Amino acid sequence: MKWPIPRLKCRSLAPYSLGRPVVLAALVCLLLVEIVSAEDKALSLDEMRRAVADASNRASRWGGPESGPIGKQGMRVAVVCEDLRNGGVLGVARGIAEAAAEIGWKFQVFDARGHHEGRRQELTNALATNPDGMILVGSDAASLEPDLAAYVKRSIPIVGWHVGPTAGRLSGGAVAMNVSTDPLEVARVTAMAAIVDSHASGGMIIVNDSNFEIATAKANAMAEIIRQCRDCVLLEVRDLPISQSAHLMPEITKEWLAYYGKRWTHTLAINDIFFDYMAPELTKAGRDISLFSAGDGSSAAFLRIQAGIFQRGTVAEPLNLQGWQLVDELNRLLSRHPVSAYVMPAHLVTPEIIGLDG
């Protein structure tokens, strides 16, 4: 194994991902000294195989909350979505619609279409409807805190899906609950699956979108795992906005094919959507690059895995179910109850189990 050298960084108060950092107080920020040792970090290939196998097991029972307040009637809810072209966001929105109909809520969906100004405008439009509660789907909450302040001022409770790098109950911001799997667990499983698939000798590229804290946390965690693999090579970490993936991904794929050649064997991404626009170029080039996604388990990803075309795995999230959980968590807040703080475990879908989960 090879290990990253210790490094001194200035970081925010956001939870740190891997290793055992020693935190020193400072006036402006936290200085994190990452003391990385082989004992703390090393995983053998057999250990990775076991972890991947565990993540691919089917759940035997529901592990989430089984009680809560009775559904409040007549609530009006605004659902502000990052981009409904994203399969994960769309799947969650559909789950919200089902649950809202079941509980008797009226809801209105606002689509930001992946743009910063769109997010701000749609949050303003949503607030103008005087909602009882708001659900934020797929947007980075930290970057939107100034816009969410108006909701807090009017005591409008907010829950979110994939709104930050920490899953579960949130504090110190406008959003009370982030419904998500643990993004760092998702990232580690994805990276280990790619390493196992490559027999610990792959040439890896990671695709990130740094507009989102949750995405960057995943990308960093995947990179750390890959760097542990002695014979693996992390060729590149590319920062690419999800909203521009249809436009940029085809040309970037051609660039990688020309530059890296046969050294490039595996691609890991923070979302399946990048692969939608990579796969056609790989087909044209006749290259079988193995694709692994750290979320969210789109329909297109499942079809690629089922057909055995490029994609070997996705850490899929139960999108529809998470839409229902969002309504449940918001109902708890509207009923003046605490959120459940339940975090669903990471689940890896592979060709071996696609017939059971997909």
Short mmCIF file of C-alpha atoms in Angstrom, two decimals:
data_model
loop_
_atom_site.label_atom_id
_atom_site.label_comp_id
_atom_site.label_asym_id
_atom_site.label_seq_id
_atom_site.Cartn_x
_atom_site.Cartn_y
_atom_site.Cartn_z
CA MET A 1 0.00 0.00 0.00
CA LYS A 2 1.05 3.62 -0.47
CA TRP A 3 -0.09 6.38 1.84
CA PRO A 4 -0.73 10.08 1.39
CA ILE A 5 1.75 12.23 3.28
CA PRO A 6 0.46 14.03 6.39
CA ARG A 7 -0.89 17.44 5.47
CA LEU A 8 -1.91 20.58 7.31
CA LYS A 9 -5.13 22.15 6.13
CA CYS A 10 -7.46 24.96 7.03
CA ARG A 11 -11.00 23.67 6.91
CA SER A 12 -14.50 24.75 7.82
CA LEU A 13 -16.50 23.27 10.67
CA ALA A 14 -18.09 20.73 8.29
CA PRO A 15 -17.58 17.13 9.43
CA TYR A 16 -14.29 15.67 8.25
CA SER A 17 -14.43 12.45 6.26
CA LEU A 18 -11.58 9.98 6.70
CA GLY A 19 -8.68 9.40 9.06
CA ARG A 20 -8.10 10.65 12.60
CA PRO A 21 -7.54 14.41 12.37
CA VAL A 22 -6.15 16.30 15.33
CA VAL A 23 -8.25 19.46 15.60
CA LEU A 24 -6.58 22.64 16.80
CA ALA A 25 -8.69 25.69 17.62
CA ALA A 26 -7.92 28.85 15.68
CA LEU A 27 -9.54 32.27 15.51
CA VAL A 28 -10.53 32.04 11.86
CA CYS A 29 -10.80 28.32 11.11
CA LEU A 30 -9.85 24.84 12.18
CA LEU A 31 -6.42 23.47 11.39
CA LEU A 32 -6.67 19.77 10.73
CA VAL A 33 -3.54 17.69 10.85
CA GLU A 34 -4.27 14.41 9.12
CA ILE A 35 -2.14 11.78 10.72
CA VAL A 36 -2.55 8.84 8.41
CA SER A 37 -1.10 5.50 9.40
CA ALA A 38 -1.22 2.13 7.72
CA GLU A 39 -2.91 0.72 10.81
CA ASP A 40 -5.75 3.26 10.54
CA LYS A 41 -6.26 3.23 6.80
CA ALA A 42 -5.06 0.02 5.19
CA LEU A 43 -7.59 -2.43 3.82
CA SER A 44 -6.52 -5.61 2.09
CA LEU A 45 -8.15 -6.65 -1.16
CA ASP A 46 -9.94 -9.45 0.68
CA GLU A 47 -11.32 -6.95 3.21
CA MET A 48 -12.53 -4.78 0.36
CA ARG A 49 -14.21 -7.79 -1.27
CA ARG A 50 -16.04 -8.51 1.98
CA ALA A 51 -17.13 -4.88 2.33
CA VAL A 52 -18.42 -4.83 -1.25
CA ALA A 53 -20.28 -8.09 -0.69
CA ASP A 54 -21.87 -6.74 2.50
CA ALA A 55 -23.02 -3.60 0.68
CA SER A 56 -24.64 -5.79 -2.00
CA ASN A 57 -26.73 -7.82 0.45
CA ARG A 58 -30.47 -7.34 0.38
CA ALA A 59 -32.00 -5.79 3.49
CA SER A 60 -33.98 -8.34 5.48
CA ARG A 61 -36.13 -5.84 7.36
CA TRP A 62 -36.97 -2.16 7.60
CA GLY A 63 -34.52 -0.46 9.93
CA GLY A 64 -36.12 2.96 10.10
CA PRO A 65 -38.70 4.61 12.37
CA GLU A 66 -41.97 2.75 12.92
CA SER A 67 -43.90 5.39 14.87
CA GLY A 68 -44.51 9.12 14.73
CA PRO A 69 -47.14 11.85 14.94
CA ILE A 70 -50.43 11.55 13.06
CA GLY A 71 -50.35 13.28 9.71
CA LYS A 72 -51.38 16.94 9.88
CA GLN A 73 -54.19 17.75 7.49
CA GLY A 74 -54.41 20.50 4.90
CA MET A 75 -50.73 21.39 4.77
CA ARG A 76 -49.34 23.29 1.77
CA VAL A 77 -45.78 22.34 0.84
CA ALA A 78 -43.30 23.86 -1.60
CA VAL A 79 -40.85 21.39 -3.20
CA VAL A 80 -37.80 23.18 -4.63
CA CYS A 81 -35.79 20.85 -6.88
CA GLU A 82 -32.23 21.32 -8.10
CA ASP A 83 -32.88 19.87 -11.56
CA LEU A 84 -35.70 17.54 -12.58
CA ARG A 85 -33.57 16.30 -15.49
CA ASN A 86 -31.52 14.49 -12.85
CA GLY A 87 -32.96 11.00 -12.31
CA GLY A 88 -32.27 11.06 -8.58
CA VAL A 89 -34.03 14.37 -8.05
CA LEU A 90 -36.95 13.23 -10.22
CA GLY A 91 -37.29 9.94 -8.34
CA VAL A 92 -37.41 11.72 -4.99
CA ALA A 93 -39.94 14.25 -6.29
CA ARG A 94 -42.22 11.42 -7.40
CA GLY A 95 -42.00 9.85 -3.95
CA ILE A 96 -42.90 13.18 -2.36
CA ALA A 97 -45.92 13.47 -4.67
CA GLU A 98 -47.16 10.00 -3.68
CA ALA A 99 -46.71 10.60 0.05
CA ALA A 100 -48.26 14.08 -0.10
CA ALA A 101 -51.31 12.67 -1.86
CA GLU A 102 -51.59 9.92 0.75
CA ILE A 103 -51.43 12.37 3.67
CA GLY A 104 -53.74 14.88 2.01
CA TRP A 105 -51.25 17.68 1.44
CA LYS A 106 -51.23 20.18 -1.39
CA PHE A 107 -47.80 20.67 -2.93
CA GLN A 108 -46.16 22.67 -5.69
CA VAL A 109 -42.89 21.78 -7.42
CA PHE A 110 -40.31 24.42 -8.42
CA ASP A 111 -37.47 23.42 -10.78
CA ALA A 112 -34.19 25.41 -10.57
CA ARG A 113 -32.79 23.55 -13.62
CA GLY A 114 -29.32 23.33 -12.12
CA HIS A 115 -28.48 27.04 -12.17
CA HIS A 116 -27.56 29.32 -9.28
CA GLU A 117 -29.91 32.09 -10.29
CA GLY A 118 -32.62 29.51 -10.86
CA ARG A 119 -32.23 28.26 -7.29
CA ARG A 120 -32.56 31.74 -5.84
CA GLN A 121 -35.51 32.62 -8.07
CA GLU A 122 -37.40 29.40 -7.35
CA LEU A 123 -36.87 29.77 -3.60
CA THR A 124 -38.38 33.24 -3.89
CA ASN A 125 -41.26 31.92 -5.99
CA ALA A 126 -41.87 29.09 -3.52
CA LEU A 127 -41.92 31.49 -0.55
CA ALA A 128 -44.52 33.62 -2.33
CA THR A 129 -46.98 30.70 -2.18
CA ASN A 130 -46.98 30.98 1.67
CA PRO A 131 -46.21 27.30 2.28
CA ASP A 132 -46.53 25.61 5.65
CA GLY A 133 -43.29 23.74 4.96
CA MET A 134 -40.60 23.41 2.33
CA ILE A 135 -38.63 20.47 0.92
CA LEU A 136 -35.30 21.21 -0.75
CA VAL A 137 -34.28 18.46 -3.20
CA GLY A 138 -30.68 18.15 -4.37
CA SER A 139 -29.41 21.71 -3.84
CA ASP A 140 -26.52 22.64 -1.56
CA ALA A 141 -28.08 24.15 1.55
CA ALA A 142 -24.96 25.92 2.82
CA SER A 143 -24.66 28.04 -0.33
CA LEU A 144 -28.36 28.95 -0.07
CA GLU A 145 -28.46 29.97 3.60
CA PRO A 146 -29.00 33.69 2.80
CA ASP A 147 -32.01 32.77 0.67
CA LEU A 148 -33.34 30.28 3.22
CA ALA A 149 -33.20 32.91 5.98
CA ALA A 150 -36.57 34.27 4.84
CA TYR A 151 -38.12 30.84 5.53
CA VAL A 152 -36.56 30.73 8.99
CA LYS A 153 -37.85 34.24 9.73
CA ARG A 154 -41.38 33.04 8.96
CA SER A 155 -40.91 29.81 10.97
CA ILE A 156 -41.38 27.61 7.89
CA PRO A 157 -39.72 24.24 8.60
CA ILE A 158 -37.38 22.83 5.95
CA VAL A 159 -36.16 19.31 5.26
CA GLY A 160 -33.91 18.31 2.38
CA TRP A 161 -32.53 15.51 0.25
CA HIS A 162 -28.80 15.49 -0.57
CA VAL A 163 -28.41 19.06 0.68
CA GLY A 164 -25.00 18.66 2.31
CA PRO A 165 -22.13 16.32 3.21
CA THR A 166 -23.74 15.10 6.45
CA ALA A 167 -26.73 12.76 6.48
CA GLY A 168 -29.44 12.83 9.15
CA ARG A 169 -30.29 15.57 11.64
CA LEU A 170 -28.68 18.95 10.89
CA SER A 171 -28.05 21.87 13.21
CA GLY A 172 -26.88 25.42 12.82
CA GLY A 173 -28.66 26.05 9.52
CA ALA A 174 -32.11 26.44 8.01
CA VAL A 175 -32.54 22.76 7.04
CA ALA A 176 -33.44 20.45 9.93
CA MET A 177 -32.91 17.07 8.26
CA ASN A 178 -30.87 15.78 5.33
CA VAL A 179 -32.47 12.59 4.00
CA SER A 180 -29.65 10.62 2.44
CA THR A 181 -27.42 7.66 2.82
CA ASP A 182 -24.07 8.49 4.42
CA PRO A 183 -22.19 10.06 1.48
CA LEU A 184 -18.81 8.95 2.82
CA GLU A 185 -19.98 5.36 3.22
CA VAL A 186 -21.36 5.53 -0.33
CA ALA A 187 -18.04 6.85 -1.64
CA ARG A 188 -15.94 4.22 0.12
CA VAL A 189 -18.12 1.38 -1.14
CA THR A 190 -17.94 2.76 -4.69
CA ALA A 191 -14.15 3.07 -4.62
CA MET A 192 -13.69 -0.39 -3.11
CA ALA A 193 -15.98 -1.89 -5.75
CA ALA A 194 -13.87 -0.33 -8.51
CA ILE A 195 -10.65 -1.58 -6.94
CA VAL A 196 -12.05 -5.11 -6.56
CA ASP A 197 -13.29 -5.04 -10.16
CA SER A 198 -9.82 -3.99 -11.37
CA HIS A 199 -8.09 -6.68 -9.29
CA ALA A 200 -6.34 -3.82 -7.53
CA SER A 201 -4.55 -2.60 -10.64
CA GLY A 202 -6.82 -0.08 -12.41
CA GLY A 203 -6.26 3.34 -13.89
CA MET A 204 -8.99 5.46 -12.29
CA ILE A 205 -10.66 8.78 -13.15
CA ILE A 206 -13.06 10.47 -10.71
CA VAL A 207 -15.76 12.91 -11.87
CA ASN A 208 -16.92 15.49 -9.32
CA ASP A 209 -19.11 18.59 -9.23
CA SER A 210 -17.62 20.99 -6.68
CA ASN A 211 -20.76 23.13 -6.68
CA PHE A 212 -22.07 20.69 -4.08
CA GLU A 213 -20.43 19.93 -0.73
CA ILE A 214 -21.87 16.42 -0.73
CA ALA A 215 -20.29 15.72 -4.14
CA THR A 216 -16.87 16.98 -3.11
CA ALA A 217 -17.00 14.93 0.09
CA LYS A 218 -17.71 11.84 -2.01
CA ALA A 219 -14.97 12.60 -4.52
CA ASN A 220 -12.37 13.18 -1.79
CA ALA A 221 -13.32 9.97 0.00
CA MET A 222 -13.13 7.94 -3.23
CA ALA A 223 -9.71 9.40 -3.99
CA GLU A 224 -8.41 8.50 -0.51
CA ILE A 225 -9.46 4.86 -0.93
CA ILE A 226 -7.92 4.61 -4.40
CA ARG A 227 -4.63 6.05 -3.12
CA GLN A 228 -4.46 3.15 -0.66
CA CYS A 229 -4.24 0.68 -3.55
CA ARG A 230 -0.56 0.09 -4.31
CA ASP A 231 -0.97 -0.86 -7.98
CA CYS A 232 -3.93 1.41 -8.77
CA VAL A 233 -3.33 4.80 -10.39
CA LEU A 234 -5.57 7.82 -9.81
CA LEU A 235 -5.21 9.42 -13.23
CA GLU A 236 -7.35 12.49 -12.63
CA VAL A 237 -10.13 14.10 -10.62
CA ARG A 238 -12.23 16.18 -13.03
CA ASP A 239 -14.57 18.89 -11.78
CA LEU A 240 -17.60 19.06 -14.08
CA PRO A 241 -20.97 20.71 -13.37
CA ILE A 242 -23.77 18.15 -13.53
CA SER A 243 -25.94 20.73 -15.28
CA GLN A 244 -23.42 20.88 -18.15
CA SER A 245 -22.67 17.16 -18.40
CA ALA A 246 -24.69 16.67 -21.60
CA HIS A 247 -22.68 19.41 -23.31
CA LEU A 248 -19.20 18.72 -21.90
CA MET A 249 -18.97 15.00 -21.20
CA PRO A 250 -18.70 13.74 -24.81
CA GLU A 251 -15.67 15.93 -25.60
CA ILE A 252 -14.04 15.22 -22.25
CA THR A 253 -14.44 11.48 -22.87
CA LYS A 254 -12.68 11.85 -26.24
CA GLU A 255 -9.93 13.81 -24.51
CA TRP A 256 -9.38 11.07 -21.95
CA LEU A 257 -9.38 8.34 -24.59
CA ALA A 258 -6.69 10.16 -26.56
CA TYR A 259 -4.56 11.20 -23.58
CA TYR A 260 -4.67 8.18 -21.28
CA GLY A 261 -5.21 5.42 -23.83
CA LYS A 262 -5.21 1.94 -22.29
CA ARG A 263 -4.04 3.30 -18.92
CA TRP A 264 -7.64 4.39 -18.33
CA THR A 265 -9.69 1.40 -17.20
CA HIS A 266 -12.23 2.69 -14.64
CA THR A 267 -14.31 5.80 -14.01
CA LEU A 268 -15.96 6.72 -10.73
CA ALA A 269 -18.50 9.53 -10.56
CA ILE A 270 -20.55 11.23 -7.88
CA ASN A 271 -23.71 10.66 -9.94
CA ASP A 272 -24.84 8.31 -12.70
CA ILE A 273 -25.83 11.14 -15.03
CA PHE A 274 -22.26 11.70 -16.26
CA PHE A 275 -22.23 8.18 -17.66
CA ASP A 276 -25.32 8.86 -19.78
CA TYR A 277 -23.15 11.07 -21.99
CA MET A 278 -19.90 9.11 -21.65
CA ALA A 279 -21.23 5.75 -22.81
CA PRO A 280 -21.93 6.72 -26.46
CA GLU A 281 -18.34 7.94 -26.92
CA LEU A 282 -16.95 4.76 -25.38
CA THR A 283 -19.11 2.73 -27.76
CA LYS A 284 -17.78 4.66 -30.76
CA ALA A 285 -14.21 4.13 -29.59
CA GLY A 286 -14.72 0.43 -28.85
CA ARG A 287 -13.39 0.84 -25.32
CA ASP A 288 -14.81 -1.08 -22.35
CA ILE A 289 -14.24 1.32 -19.45
CA SER A 290 -15.77 0.09 -16.19
CA LEU A 291 -18.11 2.66 -14.65
CA PHE A 292 -19.00 2.96 -10.95
CA SER A 293 -21.28 5.62 -9.49
CA ALA A 294 -21.51 6.90 -5.92
CA GLY A 295 -25.23 7.67 -6.42
CA ASP A 296 -28.07 7.68 -7.08
CA GLY A 297 -29.12 4.61 -9.03
CA SER A 298 -30.87 6.05 -12.07
CA SER A 299 -33.01 4.05 -14.50
CA ALA A 300 -30.35 4.46 -17.18
CA ALA A 301 -27.68 3.15 -14.78
CA PHE A 302 -29.76 0.09 -13.98
CA LEU A 303 -30.25 -0.61 -17.69
CA ARG A 304 -26.49 -0.37 -18.34
CA ILE A 305 -25.75 -2.73 -15.44
CA GLN A 306 -28.45 -5.16 -16.55
CA ALA A 307 -27.21 -5.17 -20.16
CA GLY A 308 -23.56 -5.46 -19.11
CA ILE A 309 -22.69 -2.28 -20.99
CA PHE A 310 -19.88 -0.32 -19.28
CA GLN A 311 -21.49 0.24 -15.87
CA ARG A 312 -20.53 -2.32 -13.22
CA GLY A 313 -22.10 -0.71 -10.18
CA THR A 314 -24.10 2.10 -8.64
CA VAL A 315 -24.70 2.80 -4.98
CA ALA A 316 -28.41 3.17 -5.50
CA GLU A 317 -30.66 5.02 -3.13
CA PRO A 318 -34.34 4.12 -2.57
CA LEU A 319 -35.41 7.39 -4.18
CA ASN A 320 -39.15 6.82 -3.99
CA LEU A 321 -38.89 5.75 -0.35
CA GLN A 322 -36.74 8.76 0.47
CA GLY A 323 -39.48 10.99 -0.95
CA TRP A 324 -41.86 9.40 1.53
CA GLN A 325 -39.33 9.88 4.33
CA LEU A 326 -39.07 13.58 3.49
CA VAL A 327 -42.82 13.98 3.94
CA ASP A 328 -42.66 12.03 7.20
CA GLU A 329 -39.80 14.18 8.53
CA LEU A 330 -41.59 17.40 7.56
CA ASN A 331 -44.78 16.16 9.20
CA ARG A 332 -42.81 15.59 12.42
CA LEU A 333 -41.60 19.19 12.36
CA LEU A 334 -45.06 20.57 11.55
CA SER A 335 -46.36 18.55 14.51
CA ARG A 336 -43.62 20.02 16.72
CA HIS A 337 -41.82 16.70 17.01
CA PRO A 338 -38.10 16.16 16.37
CA VAL A 339 -37.01 14.57 13.10
CA SER A 340 -36.29 10.84 13.18
CA ALA A 341 -32.63 11.33 12.08
CA TYR A 342 -32.78 7.96 10.31
CA VAL A 343 -30.01 7.36 7.76
CA MET A 344 -30.48 4.53 5.28
CA PRO A 345 -27.48 2.20 4.75
CA ALA A 346 -25.53 2.29 1.49
CA HIS A 347 -26.55 -0.36 -1.03
CA LEU A 348 -24.44 -1.37 -4.04
CA VAL A 349 -26.24 -2.67 -7.14
CA THR A 350 -24.08 -4.86 -9.38
CA PRO A 351 -24.69 -7.24 -12.32
CA GLU A 352 -24.85 -10.11 -9.84
CA ILE A 353 -27.88 -8.73 -7.98
CA ILE A 354 -29.54 -6.55 -10.62
CA GLY A 355 -32.27 -9.21 -11.04
CA LEU A 356 -33.19 -8.81 -7.37
CA ASP A 357 -32.65 -5.07 -6.90
CA GLY A 358 -33.45 -3.05 -9.96
#
